[in-house]
Amino acid sequence: MLDGLDEEDSIEEGGQATEKKRRLSMHQVKALEKNFDVGNKLEPERKVKLAEELGLQPRQVAIWFQNRRARWKTKVLEKDYAMLKANRENEPLWKSFS
């Protein structure tokens, strides 16, 4: 483990090994998820504090939050679409043509 991160070999398309890909530990992910639940926007002070607590670079924390917001937004859109589709399917046929 390096700087609280697990390492994993990564391979380029040409089959040659590149630098190690680092993954967050379960502890780090849980702490980041807990903070995301509190608020999905990250103030600079909070970012630095989290990074120090978790042994990460502030940039890593910022990117994690950015990626997590993107996943969250996708889930919200999928849920909204499913709800609209279900409502549309339950509408009487005559209402669709008005």
mmCIF file with all atom_site columns, N, CA, C and O in Angstrom, residues 29-84:
data_model
loop_
_atom_site.group_PDB
_atom_site.id
_atom_site.type_symbol
_atom_site.label_atom_id
_atom_site.label_alt_id
_atom_site.label_comp_id
_atom_site.label_asym_id
_atom_site.label_entity_id
_atom_site.label_seq_id
_atom_site.pdbx_PDB_ins_code
_atom_site.Cartn_x
_atom_site.Cartn_y
_atom_site.Cartn_z
_atom_site.occupancy
_atom_site.B_iso_or_equiv
_atom_site.pdbx_formal_charge
_atom_site.auth_seq_id
_atom_site.auth_comp_id
_atom_site.auth_asym_id
_atom_site.auth_atom_id
_atom_site.pdbx_PDB_model_num
ATOM 1   N N  . VAL A 1 29 ? -13.141 4.977  0.987   1.00 0.00 ? 29 VAL A N  1
ATOM 2   C CA . VAL A 1 29 ? -14.389 5.070  0.214   1.00 0.00 ? 29 VAL A CA 1
ATOM 3   C C  . VAL A 1 29 ? -15.576 5.321  1.146   1.00 0.00 ? 29 VAL A C  1
ATOM 4   O O  . VAL A 1 29 ? -16.420 6.174  0.867   1.00 0.00 ? 29 VAL A O  1
ATOM 5   N N  . LYS A 1 30 ? -15.619 4.595  2.262   1.00 0.00 ? 30 LYS A N  1
ATOM 6   C CA . LYS A 1 30 ? -16.728 4.778  3.208   1.00 0.00 ? 30 LYS A CA 1
ATOM 7   C C  . LYS A 1 30 ? -16.741 6.198  3.767   1.00 0.00 ? 30 LYS A C  1
ATOM 8   O O  . LYS A 1 30 ? -17.801 6.817  3.902   1.00 0.00 ? 30 LYS A O  1
ATOM 9   N N  . ALA A 1 31 ? -15.553 6.727  4.095   1.00 0.00 ? 31 ALA A N  1
ATOM 10  C CA . ALA A 1 31 ? -15.471 8.091  4.620   1.00 0.00 ? 31 ALA A CA 1
ATOM 11  C C  . ALA A 1 31 ? -15.908 9.101  3.558   1.00 0.00 ? 31 ALA A C  1
ATOM 12  O O  . ALA A 1 31 ? -16.639 10.055 3.860   1.00 0.00 ? 31 ALA A O  1
ATOM 13  N N  . LEU A 1 32 ? -15.508 8.892  2.314   1.00 0.00 ? 32 LEU A N  1
ATOM 14  C CA . LEU A 1 32 ? -15.901 9.798  1.236   1.00 0.00 ? 32 LEU A CA 1
ATOM 15  C C  . LEU A 1 32 ? -17.407 9.714  0.985   1.00 0.00 ? 32 LEU A C  1
ATOM 16  O O  . LEU A 1 32 ? -18.066 10.742 0.805   1.00 0.00 ? 32 LEU A O  1
ATOM 17  N N  . GLU A 1 33 ? -17.953 8.496  0.989   1.00 0.00 ? 33 GLU A N  1
ATOM 18  C CA . GLU A 1 33 ? -19.399 8.326  0.801   1.00 0.00 ? 33 GLU A CA 1
ATOM 19  C C  . GLU A 1 33 ? -20.180 9.022  1.914   1.00 0.00 ? 33 GLU A C  1
ATOM 20  O O  . GLU A 1 33 ? -21.185 9.680  1.657   1.00 0.00 ? 33 GLU A O  1
ATOM 21  N N  . LYS A 1 34 ? -19.721 8.868  3.145   1.00 0.00 ? 34 LYS A N  1
ATOM 22  C CA . LYS A 1 34 ? -20.389 9.502  4.287   1.00 0.00 ? 34 LYS A CA 1
ATOM 23  C C  . LYS A 1 34 ? -20.389 11.019 4.116   1.00 0.00 ? 34 LYS A C  1
ATOM 24  O O  . LYS A 1 34 ? -21.404 11.683 4.347   1.00 0.00 ? 34 LYS A O  1
ATOM 25  N N  . ASN A 1 35 ? -19.266 11.574 3.679   1.00 0.00 ? 35 ASN A N  1
ATOM 26  C CA . ASN A 1 35 ? -19.183 13.017 3.461   1.00 0.00 ? 35 ASN A CA 1
ATOM 27  C C  . ASN A 1 35 ? -20.036 13.450 2.276   1.00 0.00 ? 35 ASN A C  1
ATOM 28  O O  . ASN A 1 35 ? -20.595 14.543 2.287   1.00 0.00 ? 35 ASN A O  1
ATOM 29  N N  . PHE A 1 36 ? -20.142 12.607 1.259   1.00 0.00 ? 36 PHE A N  1
ATOM 30  C CA . PHE A 1 36 ? -20.977 12.930 0.102   1.00 0.00 ? 36 PHE A CA 1
ATOM 31  C C  . PHE A 1 36 ? -22.442 12.992 0.513   1.00 0.00 ? 36 PHE A C  1
ATOM 32  O O  . PHE A 1 36 ? -23.195 13.840 0.034   1.00 0.00 ? 36 PHE A O  1
ATOM 33  N N  . ASP A 1 37 ? -22.839 12.091 1.422   1.00 0.00 ? 37 ASP A N  1
ATOM 34  C CA . ASP A 1 37 ? -24.222 12.088 1.903   1.00 0.00 ? 37 ASP A CA 1
ATOM 35  C C  . ASP A 1 37 ? -24.553 13.374 2.658   1.00 0.00 ? 37 ASP A C  1
ATOM 36  O O  . ASP A 1 37 ? -25.690 13.842 2.627   1.00 0.00 ? 37 ASP A O  1
ATOM 37  N N  . VAL A 1 38 ? -23.562 13.945 3.324   1.00 0.00 ? 38 VAL A N  1
ATOM 38  C CA . VAL A 1 38 ? -23.754 15.205 4.054   1.00 0.00 ? 38 VAL A CA 1
ATOM 39  C C  . VAL A 1 38 ? -23.945 16.350 3.064   1.00 0.00 ? 38 VAL A C  1
ATOM 40  O O  . VAL A 1 38 ? -24.776 17.226 3.274   1.00 0.00 ? 38 VAL A O  1
ATOM 41  N N  . GLY A 1 39 ? -23.175 16.342 2.001   1.00 0.00 ? 39 GLY A N  1
ATOM 42  C CA . GLY A 1 39 ? -23.279 17.380 0.978   1.00 0.00 ? 39 GLY A CA 1
ATOM 43  C C  . GLY A 1 39 ? -22.443 16.998 -0.218  1.00 0.00 ? 39 GLY A C  1
ATOM 44  O O  . GLY A 1 39 ? -21.284 16.627 -0.066  1.00 0.00 ? 39 GLY A O  1
ATOM 45  N N  . ASN A 1 40 ? -23.033 17.088 -1.424  1.00 0.00 ? 40 ASN A N  1
ATOM 46  C CA . ASN A 1 40 ? -22.289 16.640 -2.598  1.00 0.00 ? 40 ASN A CA 1
ATOM 47  C C  . ASN A 1 40 ? -21.402 17.715 -3.211  1.00 0.00 ? 40 ASN A C  1
ATOM 48  O O  . ASN A 1 40 ? -20.705 17.454 -4.175  1.00 0.00 ? 40 ASN A O  1
ATOM 49  N N  . LYS A 1 41 ? -21.431 18.900 -2.659  1.00 0.00 ? 41 LYS A N  1
ATOM 50  C CA . LYS A 1 41 ? -20.502 19.955 -3.078  1.00 0.00 ? 41 LYS A CA 1
ATOM 51  C C  . LYS A 1 41 ? -19.385 20.040 -2.044  1.00 0.00 ? 41 LYS A C  1
ATOM 52  O O  . LYS A 1 41 ? -19.612 19.864 -0.853  1.00 0.00 ? 41 LYS A O  1
ATOM 53  N N  . LEU A 1 42 ? -18.197 20.326 -2.504  1.00 0.00 ? 42 LEU A N  1
ATOM 54  C CA . LEU A 1 42 ? -17.018 20.264 -1.656  1.00 0.00 ? 42 LEU A CA 1
ATOM 55  C C  . LEU A 1 42 ? -16.356 21.630 -1.552  1.00 0.00 ? 42 LEU A C  1
ATOM 56  O O  . LEU A 1 42 ? -15.804 22.136 -2.521  1.00 0.00 ? 42 LEU A O  1
ATOM 57  N N  . GLU A 1 43 ? -16.418 22.227 -0.372  1.00 0.00 ? 43 GLU A N  1
ATOM 58  C CA . GLU A 1 43 ? -15.751 23.503 -0.143  1.00 0.00 ? 43 GLU A CA 1
ATOM 59  C C  . GLU A 1 43 ? -14.249 23.242 -0.003  1.00 0.00 ? 43 GLU A C  1
ATOM 60  O O  . GLU A 1 43 ? -13.848 22.170 0.435   1.00 0.00 ? 43 GLU A O  1
ATOM 61  N N  . PRO A 1 44 ? -13.409 24.225 -0.365  1.00 0.00 ? 44 PRO A N  1
ATOM 62  C CA . PRO A 1 44 ? -11.952 24.026 -0.307  1.00 0.00 ? 44 PRO A CA 1
ATOM 63  C C  . PRO A 1 44 ? -11.446 23.576 1.067   1.00 0.00 ? 44 PRO A C  1
ATOM 64  O O  . PRO A 1 44 ? -10.591 22.676 1.147   1.00 0.00 ? 44 PRO A O  1
ATOM 65  N N  . GLU A 1 45 ? -11.979 24.157 2.138   1.00 0.00 ? 45 GLU A N  1
ATOM 66  C CA . GLU A 1 45 ? -11.522 23.777 3.479   1.00 0.00 ? 45 GLU A CA 1
ATOM 67  C C  . GLU A 1 45 ? -11.868 22.318 3.787   1.00 0.00 ? 45 GLU A C  1
ATOM 68  O O  . GLU A 1 45 ? -11.076 21.585 4.358   1.00 0.00 ? 45 GLU A O  1
ATOM 69  N N  . ARG A 1 46 ? -13.069 21.925 3.406   1.00 0.00 ? 46 ARG A N  1
ATOM 70  C CA . ARG A 1 46 ? -13.516 20.550 3.633   1.00 0.00 ? 46 ARG A CA 1
ATOM 71  C C  . ARG A 1 46 ? -12.691 19.561 2.813   1.00 0.00 ? 46 ARG A C  1
ATOM 72  O O  . ARG A 1 46 ? -12.357 18.470 3.284   1.00 0.00 ? 46 ARG A O  1
ATOM 73  N N  . LYS A 1 47 ? -12.357 19.956 1.596   1.00 0.00 ? 47 LYS A N  1
ATOM 74  C CA . LYS A 1 47 ? -11.552 19.104 0.724   1.00 0.00 ? 47 LYS A CA 1
ATOM 75  C C  . LYS A 1 47 ? -10.170 18.854 1.337   1.00 0.00 ? 47 LYS A C  1
ATOM 76  O O  . LYS A 1 47 ? -9.718  17.706 1.411   1.00 0.00 ? 47 LYS A O  1
ATOM 77  N N  . VAL A 1 48 ? -9.535  19.899 1.814   1.00 0.00 ? 48 VAL A N  1
ATOM 78  C CA . VAL A 1 48 ? -8.199  19.772 2.412   1.00 0.00 ? 48 VAL A CA 1
ATOM 79  C C  . VAL A 1 48 ? -8.264  18.936 3.686   1.00 0.00 ? 48 VAL A C  1
ATOM 80  O O  . VAL A 1 48 ? -7.428  18.047 3.904   1.00 0.00 ? 48 VAL A O  1
ATOM 81  N N  . LYS A 1 49 ? -9.276  19.184 4.510   1.00 0.00 ? 49 LYS A N  1
ATOM 82  C CA . LYS A 1 49 ? -9.415  18.434 5.760   1.00 0.00 ? 49 LYS A CA 1
ATOM 83  C C  . LYS A 1 49 ? -9.618  16.941 5.482   1.00 0.00 ? 49 LYS A C  1
ATOM 84  O O  . LYS A 1 49 ? -8.986  16.086 6.101   1.00 0.00 ? 49 LYS A O  1
ATOM 85  N N  . LEU A 1 50 ? -10.500 16.634 4.544   1.00 0.00 ? 50 LEU A N  1
ATOM 86  C CA . LEU A 1 50 ? -10.751 15.241 4.171   1.00 0.00 ? 50 LEU A CA 1
ATOM 87  C C  . LEU A 1 50 ? -9.494  14.579 3.631   1.00 0.00 ? 50 LEU A C  1
ATOM 88  O O  . LEU A 1 50 ? -9.178  13.440 3.979   1.00 0.00 ? 50 LEU A O  1
ATOM 89  N N  . ALA A 1 51 ? -8.793  15.283 2.775   1.00 0.00 ? 51 ALA A N  1
ATOM 90  C CA . ALA A 1 51 ? -7.564  14.740 2.182   1.00 0.00 ? 51 ALA A CA 1
ATOM 91  C C  . ALA A 1 51 ? -6.550  14.404 3.271   1.00 0.00 ? 51 ALA A C  1
ATOM 92  O O  . ALA A 1 51 ? -5.944  13.329 3.263   1.00 0.00 ? 51 ALA A O  1
ATOM 93  N N  . GLU A 1 52 ? -6.379  15.310 4.219   1.00 0.00 ? 52 GLU A N  1
ATOM 94  C CA . GLU A 1 52 ? -5.434  15.070 5.317   1.00 0.00 ? 52 GLU A CA 1
ATOM 95  C C  . GLU A 1 52 ? -5.864  13.877 6.158   1.00 0.00 ? 52 GLU A C  1
ATOM 96  O O  . GLU A 1 52 ? -5.053  13.029 6.509   1.00 0.00 ? 52 GLU A O  1
ATOM 97  N N  . GLU A 1 53 ? -7.157  13.795 6.483   1.00 0.00 ? 53 GLU A N  1
ATOM 98  C CA . GLU A 1 53 ? -7.669  12.698 7.310   1.00 0.00 ? 53 GLU A CA 1
ATOM 99  C C  . GLU A 1 53 ? -7.502  11.336 6.638   1.00 0.00 ? 53 GLU A C  1
ATOM 100 O O  . GLU A 1 53 ? -7.269  10.335 7.306   1.00 0.00 ? 53 GLU A O  1
ATOM 101 N N  . LEU A 1 54 ? -7.620  11.321 5.300   1.00 0.00 ? 54 LEU A N  1
ATOM 102 C CA . LEU A 1 54 ? -7.608  10.054 4.573   1.00 0.00 ? 54 LEU A CA 1
ATOM 103 C C  . LEU A 1 54 ? -6.267  9.723  3.919   1.00 0.00 ? 54 LEU A C  1
ATOM 104 O O  . LEU A 1 54 ? -6.128  8.677  3.281   1.00 0.00 ? 54 LEU A O  1
ATOM 105 N N  . GLY A 1 55 ? -5.302  10.628 4.056   1.00 0.00 ? 55 GLY A N  1
ATOM 106 C CA . GLY A 1 55 ? -3.996  10.383 3.462   1.00 0.00 ? 55 GLY A CA 1
ATOM 107 C C  . GLY A 1 55 ? -4.008  10.471 1.943   1.00 0.00 ? 55 GLY A C  1
ATOM 108 O O  . GLY A 1 55 ? -3.294  9.740  1.263   1.00 0.00 ? 55 GLY A O  1
ATOM 109 N N  . LEU A 1 56 ? -4.835  11.369 1.421   1.00 0.00 ? 56 LEU A N  1
ATOM 110 C CA . LEU A 1 56 ? -4.952  11.562 -0.021  1.00 0.00 ? 56 LEU A CA 1
ATOM 111 C C  . LEU A 1 56 ? -4.538  12.973 -0.396  1.00 0.00 ? 56 LEU A C  1
ATOM 112 O O  . LEU A 1 56 ? -4.420  13.846 0.469   1.00 0.00 ? 56 LEU A O  1
ATOM 113 N N  . GLN A 1 57 ? -4.364  13.202 -1.666  1.00 0.00 ? 57 GLN A N  1
ATOM 114 C CA . GLN A 1 57 ? -4.129  14.551 -2.172  1.00 0.00 ? 57 GLN A CA 1
ATOM 115 C C  . GLN A 1 57 ? -5.485  15.248 -2.309  1.00 0.00 ? 57 GLN A C  1
ATOM 116 O O  . GLN A 1 57 ? -6.485  14.596 -2.655  1.00 0.00 ? 57 GLN A O  1
ATOM 117 N N  . PRO A 1 58 ? -5.548  16.549 -2.063  1.00 0.00 ? 58 PRO A N  1
ATOM 118 C CA . PRO A 1 58 ? -6.825  17.264 -2.239  1.00 0.00 ? 58 PRO A CA 1
ATOM 119 C C  . PRO A 1 58 ? -7.422  17.063 -3.628  1.00 0.00 ? 58 PRO A C  1
ATOM 120 O O  . PRO A 1 58 ? -8.644  16.957 -3.779  1.00 0.00 ? 58 PRO A O  1
ATOM 121 N N  . ARG A 1 59 ? -6.576  16.969 -4.635  1.00 0.00 ? 59 ARG A N  1
ATOM 122 C CA . ARG A 1 59 ? -7.056  16.763 -6.008  1.00 0.00 ? 59 ARG A CA 1
ATOM 123 C C  . ARG A 1 59 ? -7.773  15.415 -6.146  1.00 0.00 ? 59 ARG A C  1
ATOM 124 O O  . ARG A 1 59 ? -8.767  15.297 -6.857  1.00 0.00 ? 59 ARG A O  1
ATOM 125 N N  . GLN A 1 60 ? -7.260  14.392 -5.462  1.00 0.00 ? 60 GLN A N  1
ATOM 126 C CA . GLN A 1 60 ? -7.898  13.077 -5.503  1.00 0.00 ? 60 GLN A CA 1
ATOM 127 C C  . GLN A 1 60 ? -9.301  13.141 -4.900  1.00 0.00 ? 60 GLN A C  1
ATOM 128 O O  . GLN A 1 60 ? -10.238 12.526 -5.413  1.00 0.00 ? 60 GLN A O  1
ATOM 129 N N  . VAL A 1 61 ? -9.435  13.866 -3.806  1.00 0.00 ? 61 VAL A N  1
ATOM 130 C CA . VAL A 1 61 ? -10.737 14.016 -3.149  1.00 0.00 ? 61 VAL A CA 1
ATOM 131 C C  . VAL A 1 61 ? -11.693 14.770 -4.074  1.00 0.00 ? 61 VAL A C  1
ATOM 132 O O  . VAL A 1 61 ? -12.847 14.366 -4.255  1.00 0.00 ? 61 VAL A O  1
ATOM 133 N N  . ALA A 1 62 ? -11.199 15.835 -4.696  1.00 0.00 ? 62 ALA A N  1
ATOM 134 C CA . ALA A 1 62 ? -12.040 16.628 -5.598  1.00 0.00 ? 62 ALA A CA 1
ATOM 135 C C  . ALA A 1 62 ? -12.519 15.789 -6.781  1.00 0.00 ? 62 ALA A C  1
ATOM 136 O O  . ALA A 1 62 ? -13.698 15.837 -7.159  1.00 0.00 ? 62 ALA A O  1
ATOM 137 N N  . ILE A 1 63 ? -11.624 14.998 -7.357  1.00 0.00 ? 63 ILE A N  1
ATOM 138 C CA . ILE A 1 63 ? -11.991 14.163 -8.500  1.00 0.00 ? 63 ILE A CA 1
ATOM 139 C C  . ILE A 1 63 ? -12.973 13.079 -8.078  1.00 0.00 ? 63 ILE A C  1
ATOM 140 O O  . ILE A 1 63 ? -13.934 12.778 -8.799  1.00 0.00 ? 63 ILE A O  1
ATOM 141 N N  . TRP A 1 64 ? -12.776 12.496 -6.892  1.00 0.00 ? 64 TRP A N  1
ATOM 142 C CA . TRP A 1 64 ? -13.706 11.478 -6.403  1.00 0.00 ? 64 TRP A CA 1
ATOM 143 C C  . TRP A 1 64 ? -15.109 12.083 -6.291  1.00 0.00 ? 64 TRP A C  1
ATOM 144 O O  . TRP A 1 64 ? -16.083 11.479 -6.726  1.00 0.00 ? 64 TRP A O  1
ATOM 145 N N  . PHE A 1 65 ? -15.208 13.284 -5.705  1.00 0.00 ? 65 PHE A N  1
ATOM 146 C CA . PHE A 1 65 ? -16.511 13.942 -5.564  1.00 0.00 ? 65 PHE A CA 1
ATOM 147 C C  . PHE A 1 65 ? -17.119 14.247 -6.930  1.00 0.00 ? 65 PHE A C  1
ATOM 148 O O  . PHE A 1 65 ? -18.318 14.082 -7.133  1.00 0.00 ? 65 PHE A O  1
ATOM 149 N N  . GLN A 1 66 ? -16.303 14.683 -7.872  1.00 0.00 ? 66 GLN A N  1
ATOM 150 C CA . GLN A 1 66 ? -16.803 14.987 -9.215  1.00 0.00 ? 66 GLN A CA 1
ATOM 151 C C  . GLN A 1 66 ? -17.355 13.719 -9.872  1.00 0.00 ? 66 GLN A C  1
ATOM 152 O O  . GLN A 1 66 ? -18.454 13.735 -10.439 1.00 0.00 ? 66 GLN A O  1
ATOM 153 N N  . ASN A 1 67 ? -16.621 12.627 -9.778  1.00 0.00 ? 67 ASN A N  1
ATOM 154 C CA . ASN A 1 67 ? -17.081 11.365 -10.358 1.00 0.00 ? 67 ASN A CA 1
ATOM 155 C C  . ASN A 1 67 ? -18.340 10.860 -9.657  1.00 0.00 ? 67 ASN A C  1
ATOM 156 O O  . ASN A 1 67 ? -19.266 10.352 -10.291 1.00 0.00 ? 67 ASN A O  1
ATOM 157 N N  . ARG A 1 68 ? -18.379 11.004 -8.344  1.00 0.00 ? 68 ARG A N  1
ATOM 158 C CA . ARG A 1 68 ? -19.535 10.548 -7.567  1.00 0.00 ? 68 ARG A CA 1
ATOM 159 C C  . ARG A 1 68 ? -20.777 11.356 -7.905  1.00 0.00 ? 68 ARG A C  1
ATOM 160 O O  . ARG A 1 68 ? -21.889 10.821 -8.011  1.00 0.00 ? 68 ARG A O  1
ATOM 161 N N  . ARG A 1 69 ? -20.613 12.685 -8.114  1.00 0.00 ? 69 ARG A N  1
ATOM 162 C CA . ARG A 1 69 ? -21.758 13.514 -8.518  1.00 0.00 ? 69 ARG A CA 1
ATOM 163 C C  . ARG A 1 69 ? -22.282 13.074 -9.884  1.00 0.00 ? 69 ARG A C  1
ATOM 164 O O  . ARG A 1 69 ? -23.491 13.051 -10.107 1.00 0.00 ? 69 ARG A O  1
ATOM 165 N N  . ALA A 1 70 ? -21.389 12.705 -10.784 1.00 0.00 ? 70 ALA A N  1
ATOM 166 C CA . ALA A 1 70 ? -21.805 12.254 -12.108 1.00 0.00 ? 70 ALA A CA 1
ATOM 167 C C  . ALA A 1 70 ? -22.607 10.955 -12.003 1.00 0.00 ? 70 ALA A C  1
ATOM 168 O O  . ALA A 1 70 ? -23.645 10.801 -12.659 1.00 0.00 ? 70 ALA A O  1
ATOM 169 N N  . ARG A 1 71 ? -22.148 10.016 -11.169 1.00 0.00 ? 71 ARG A N  1
ATOM 170 C CA . ARG A 1 71 ? -22.886 8.763  -10.978 1.00 0.00 ? 71 ARG A CA 1
ATOM 171 C C  . ARG A 1 71 ? -24.234 9.030  -10.323 1.00 0.00 ? 71 ARG A C  1
ATOM 172 O O  . ARG A 1 71 ? -25.258 8.437  -10.698 1.00 0.00 ? 71 ARG A O  1
ATOM 173 N N  . TRP A 1 72 ? -24.259 9.938  -9.349  1.00 0.00 ? 72 TRP A N  1
ATOM 174 C CA . TRP A 1 72 ? -25.490 10.297 -8.649  1.00 0.00 ? 72 TRP A CA 1
ATOM 175 C C  . TRP A 1 72 ? -26.497 10.901 -9.630  1.00 0.00 ? 72 TRP A C  1
ATOM 176 O O  . TRP A 1 72 ? -27.674 10.535 -9.635  1.00 0.00 ? 72 TRP A O  1
ATOM 177 N N  . LYS A 1 73 ? -26.026 11.794 -10.477 1.00 0.00 ? 73 LYS A N  1
ATOM 178 C CA . LYS A 1 73 ? -26.918 12.459 -11.433 1.00 0.00 ? 73 LYS A CA 1
ATOM 179 C C  . LYS A 1 73 ? -27.503 11.442 -12.414 1.00 0.00 ? 73 LYS A C  1
ATOM 180 O O  . LYS A 1 73 ? -28.685 11.499 -12.751 1.00 0.00 ? 73 LYS A O  1
ATOM 181 N N  . THR A 1 74 ? -26.680 10.499 -12.854 1.00 0.00 ? 74 THR A N  1
ATOM 182 C CA . THR A 1 74 ? -27.162 9.454  -13.765 1.00 0.00 ? 74 THR A CA 1
ATOM 183 C C  . THR A 1 74 ? -28.263 8.630  -13.108 1.00 0.00 ? 74 THR A C  1
ATOM 184 O O  . THR A 1 74 ? -29.298 8.347  -13.727 1.00 0.00 ? 74 THR A O  1
ATOM 185 N N  . LYS A 1 75 ? -28.067 8.274  -11.844 1.00 0.00 ? 75 LYS A N  1
ATOM 186 C CA . LYS A 1 75 ? -29.083 7.494  -11.129 1.00 0.00 ? 75 LYS A CA 1
ATOM 187 C C  . LYS A 1 75 ? -30.379 8.284  -10.982 1.00 0.00 ? 75 LYS A C  1
ATOM 188 O O  . LYS A 1 75 ? -31.469 7.736  -11.134 1.00 0.00 ? 75 LYS A O  1
ATOM 189 N N  . VAL A 1 76 ? -30.273 9.562  -10.686 1.00 0.00 ? 76 VAL A N  1
ATOM 190 C CA . VAL A 1 76 ? -31.461 10.405 -10.545 1.00 0.00 ? 76 VAL A CA 1
ATOM 191 C C  . VAL A 1 76 ? -32.209 10.487 -11.879 1.00 0.00 ? 76 VAL A C  1
ATOM 192 O O  . VAL A 1 76 ? -33.437 10.353 -11.919 1.00 0.00 ? 76 VAL A O  1
ATOM 193 N N  . LEU A 1 77 ? -31.477 10.666 -12.978 1.00 0.00 ? 77 LEU A N  1
ATOM 194 C CA . LEU A 1 77 ? -32.113 10.741 -14.291 1.00 0.00 ? 77 LEU A CA 1
ATOM 195 C C  . LEU A 1 77 ? -32.784 9.422  -14.661 1.00 0.00 ? 77 LEU A C  1
ATOM 196 O O  . LEU A 1 77 ? -33.900 9.418  -15.212 1.00 0.00 ? 77 LEU A O  1
ATOM 197 N N  . GLU A 1 78 ? -32.124 8.297  -14.345 1.00 0.00 ? 78 GLU A N  1
ATOM 198 C CA . GLU A 1 78 ? -32.719 6.991  -14.627 1.00 0.00 ? 78 GLU A CA 1
ATOM 199 C C  . GLU A 1 78 ? -34.003 6.791  -13.826 1.00 0.00 ? 78 GLU A C  1
ATOM 200 O O  . GLU A 1 78 ? -34.998 6.279  -14.345 1.00 0.00 ? 78 GLU A O  1
ATOM 201 N N  . LYS A 1 79 ? -33.986 7.206  -12.579 1.00 0.00 ? 79 LYS A N  1
ATOM 202 C CA . LYS A 1 79 ? -35.171 7.080  -11.719 1.00 0.00 ? 79 LYS A CA 1
ATOM 203 C C  . LYS A 1 79 ? -36.312 7.958  -12.255 1.00 0.00 ? 79 LYS A C  1
ATOM 204 O O  . LYS A 1 79 ? -37.459 7.508  -12.336 1.00 0.00 ? 79 LYS A O  1
ATOM 205 N N  . ASP A 1 80 ? -35.977 9.201  -12.618 1.00 0.00 ? 80 ASP A N  1
ATOM 206 C CA . ASP A 1 80 ? -36.994 10.108 -13.156 1.00 0.00 ? 80 ASP A CA 1
ATOM 207 C C  . ASP A 1 80 ? -37.589 9.572  -14.456 1.00 0.00 ? 80 ASP A C  1
ATOM 208 O O  . ASP A 1 80 ? -38.801 9.634  -14.671 1.00 0.00 ? 80 ASP A O  1
ATOM 209 N N  . TYR A 1 81 ? -36.731 9.035  -15.328 1.00 0.00 ? 81 TYR A N  1
ATOM 210 C CA . TYR A 1 81 ? -37.206 8.479  -16.596 1.00 0.00 ? 81 TYR A CA 1
ATOM 211 C C  . TYR A 1 81 ? -38.146 7.303  -16.349 1.00 0.00 ? 81 TYR A C  1
ATOM 212 O O  . TYR A 1 81 ? -39.202 7.200  -16.968 1.00 0.00 ? 81 TYR A O  1
ATOM 213 N N  . ALA A 1 82 ? -37.754 6.415  -15.435 1.00 0.00 ? 82 ALA A N  1
ATOM 214 C CA . ALA A 1 82 ? -38.588 5.248  -15.129 1.00 0.00 ? 82 ALA A CA 1
ATOM 215 C C  . ALA A 1 82 ? -39.952 5.690  -14.593 1.00 0.00 ? 82 ALA A C  1
ATOM 216 O O  . ALA A 1 82 ? -40.987 5.110  -14.945 1.00 0.00 ? 82 ALA A O  1
ATOM 217 N N  . MET A 1 83 ? -39.960 6.725  -13.762 1.00 0.00 ? 83 MET A N  1
ATOM 218 C CA . MET A 1 83 ? -41.215 7.220  -13.205 1.00 0.00 ? 83 MET A CA 1
ATOM 219 C C  . MET A 1 83 ? -42.092 7.830  -14.306 1.00 0.00 ? 83 MET A C  1
ATOM 220 O O  . MET A 1 83 ? -43.297 7.565  -14.365 1.00 0.00 ? 83 MET A O  1
ATOM 221 N N  . LEU A 1 84 ? -41.505 8.622  -15.183 1.00 0.00 ? 84 LEU A N  1
ATOM 222 C CA . LEU A 1 84 ? -42.261 9.217  -16.282 1.00 0.00 ? 84 LEU A CA 1
ATOM 223 C C  . LEU A 1 84 ? -42.809 8.137  -17.211 1.00 0.00 ? 84 LEU A C  1
ATOM 224 O O  . LEU A 1 84 ? -43.951 8.208  -17.663 1.00 0.00 ? 84 LEU A O  1
#
